[in-house]
Amino acid sequence: MKKALLALIIAPLFAVYATFAVADDAVEASAETIKEYTEMCLNWAKDDDISNEELKPYVLKCVNDELESEGYKKVTDVKI
């Protein structure tokens, strides 16, 4: 019983550790990749009628979503 309880406690901790270990393996995207994603996200913002005040946060989130889905590290800023 104690071994089962111990396993139930340790298993989630190991899963969290493994997740962070994989996240640290992400590489930085090239400037060209970031530029391409920025242009793509700007086009999507135009299609979605995003206001000028909301444009930069929208594009930054969009770019980071795309980067993350491709295994790259997130960026803190994009050039619009």
PDB file of C-alpha atoms in Angstrom:
ATOM      1  CA  MET A   1       0.000   0.000   0.000  1.00  0.00           C
ATOM      2  CA  LYS A   2       2.796   2.407   0.876  1.00  0.00           C
ATOM      3  CA  LYS A   3       4.553   1.689  -2.426  1.00  0.00           C
ATOM      4  CA  ALA A   4       1.373   2.441  -4.391  1.00  0.00           C
ATOM      5  CA  LEU A   5       0.875   5.697  -2.499  1.00  0.00           C
ATOM      6  CA  LEU A   6       4.486   6.655  -3.061  1.00  0.00           C
ATOM      7  CA  ALA A   7       4.134   5.914  -6.775  1.00  0.00           C
ATOM      8  CA  LEU A   8       1.003   8.088  -6.945  1.00  0.00           C
ATOM      9  CA  ILE A   9       2.911  10.951  -5.365  1.00  0.00           C
ATOM     10  CA  ILE A  10       6.099  10.621  -7.421  1.00  0.00           C
ATOM     11  CA  ALA A  11       4.566   9.973 -10.857  1.00  0.00           C
ATOM     12  CA  PRO A  12       3.049  13.469 -11.307  1.00  0.00           C
ATOM     13  CA  LEU A  13       6.264  15.099 -10.114  1.00  0.00           C
ATOM     14  CA  PHE A  14       8.247  13.130 -12.671  1.00  0.00           C
ATOM     15  CA  ALA A  15       5.784  14.117 -15.397  1.00  0.00           C
ATOM     16  CA  VAL A  16       6.203  17.812 -14.542  1.00  0.00           C
ATOM     17  CA  TYR A  17       9.981  17.465 -14.524  1.00  0.00           C
ATOM     18  CA  ALA A  18       9.928  15.717 -17.909  1.00  0.00           C
ATOM     19  CA  THR A  19       7.755  18.483 -19.343  1.00  0.00           C
ATOM     20  CA  PHE A  20      10.212  21.161 -18.261  1.00  0.00           C
ATOM     21  CA  ALA A  21      13.150  19.166 -19.587  1.00  0.00           C
ATOM     22  CA  VAL A  22      11.530  18.957 -23.016  1.00  0.00           C
ATOM     23  CA  ALA A  23      10.605  22.661 -22.947  1.00  0.00           C
ATOM     24  CA  ASP A  24      14.239  23.582 -22.330  1.00  0.00           C
ATOM     25  CA  ASP A  25      15.237  21.778 -25.530  1.00  0.00           C
ATOM     26  CA  ALA A  26      13.432  24.363 -27.680  1.00  0.00           C
ATOM     27  CA  VAL A  27      15.736  26.264 -30.003  1.00  0.00           C
ATOM     28  CA  GLU A  28      15.587  29.887 -31.021  1.00  0.00           C
ATOM     29  CA  ALA A  29      13.959  30.584 -34.359  1.00  0.00           C
ATOM     30  CA  SER A  30      15.891  32.392 -37.051  1.00  0.00           C
ATOM     31  CA  ALA A  31      15.137  36.048 -37.739  1.00  0.00           C
ATOM     32  CA  GLU A  32      13.705  35.005 -41.111  1.00  0.00           C
ATOM     33  CA  THR A  33      11.280  32.554 -39.469  1.00  0.00           C
ATOM     34  CA  ILE A  34      10.123  35.206 -37.004  1.00  0.00           C
ATOM     35  CA  LYS A  35       9.692  37.685 -39.867  1.00  0.00           C
ATOM     36  CA  GLU A  36       7.603  35.185 -41.856  1.00  0.00           C
ATOM     37  CA  TYR A  37       5.357  34.444 -38.881  1.00  0.00           C
ATOM     38  CA  THR A  38       5.008  38.172 -38.157  1.00  0.00           C
ATOM     39  CA  GLU A  39       3.885  38.867 -41.725  1.00  0.00           C
ATOM     40  CA  MET A  40       1.461  35.957 -41.614  1.00  0.00           C
ATOM     41  CA  CYS A  41       0.022  37.131 -38.296  1.00  0.00           C
ATOM     42  CA  LEU A  42      -0.291  40.702 -39.578  1.00  0.00           C
ATOM     43  CA  ASN A  43      -2.358  39.382 -42.482  1.00  0.00           C
ATOM     44  CA  TRP A  44      -4.553  37.443 -40.070  1.00  0.00           C
ATOM     45  CA  ALA A  45      -4.952  40.570 -37.915  1.00  0.00           C
ATOM     46  CA  LYS A  46      -6.090  42.479 -40.990  1.00  0.00           C
ATOM     47  CA  ASP A  47      -8.600  39.724 -41.821  1.00  0.00           C
ATOM     48  CA  ASP A  48      -9.847  39.776 -38.200  1.00  0.00           C
ATOM     49  CA  ASP A  49     -10.198  43.606 -38.197  1.00  0.00           C
ATOM     50  CA  ILE A  50      -7.842  44.057 -35.241  1.00  0.00           C
ATOM     51  CA  SER A  51      -7.536  47.694 -34.145  1.00  0.00           C
ATOM     52  CA  ASN A  52      -4.182  49.490 -34.054  1.00  0.00           C
ATOM     53  CA  GLU A  53      -4.212  49.459 -30.237  1.00  0.00           C
ATOM     54  CA  GLU A  54      -4.634  45.678 -30.169  1.00  0.00           C
ATOM     55  CA  LEU A  55      -2.339  44.925 -33.106  1.00  0.00           C
ATOM     56  CA  LYS A  56       1.012  44.386 -31.386  1.00  0.00           C
ATOM     57  CA  PRO A  57      -0.273  42.120 -28.583  1.00  0.00           C
ATOM     58  CA  TYR A  58      -2.304  40.155 -31.135  1.00  0.00           C
ATOM     59  CA  VAL A  59       0.679  39.655 -33.436  1.00  0.00           C
ATOM     60  CA  LEU A  60       3.052  38.796 -30.580  1.00  0.00           C
ATOM     61  CA  LYS A  61       0.681  36.144 -29.238  1.00  0.00           C
ATOM     62  CA  CYS A  62       0.107  34.786 -32.740  1.00  0.00           C
ATOM     63  CA  VAL A  63       3.841  34.603 -33.506  1.00  0.00           C
ATOM     64  CA  ASN A  64       4.568  32.907 -30.168  1.00  0.00           C
ATOM     65  CA  ASP A  65       1.778  30.396 -30.744  1.00  0.00           C
ATOM     66  CA  GLU A  66       3.251  29.518 -34.142  1.00  0.00           C
ATOM     67  CA  LEU A  67       6.817  29.338 -32.797  1.00  0.00           C
ATOM     68  CA  GLU A  68       5.781  27.132 -29.898  1.00  0.00           C
ATOM     69  CA  SER A  69       3.826  24.792 -32.170  1.00  0.00           C
ATOM     70  CA  GLU A  70       6.981  24.317 -34.252  1.00  0.00           C
ATOM     71  CA  GLY A  71       9.223  23.676 -31.227  1.00  0.00           C
ATOM     72  CA  TYR A  72      10.885  27.092 -31.055  1.00  0.00           C
ATOM     73  CA  LYS A  73      11.339  29.357 -28.049  1.00  0.00           C
ATOM     74  CA  LYS A  74       8.930  32.239 -27.631  1.00  0.00           C
ATOM     75  CA  VAL A  75      10.013  35.835 -28.345  1.00  0.00           C
ATOM     76  CA  THR A  76       9.359  38.889 -26.196  1.00  0.00           C
ATOM     77  CA  ASP A  77       8.878  41.377 -29.038  1.00  0.00           C
ATOM     78  CA  VAL A  78       8.067  41.538 -32.746  1.00  0.00           C
ATOM     79  CA  LYS A  79       8.805  44.294 -35.238  1.00  0.00           C
ATOM     80  CA  ILE A  80       5.674  45.528 -36.928  1.00  0.00           C
TER      81      ILE A  80
END
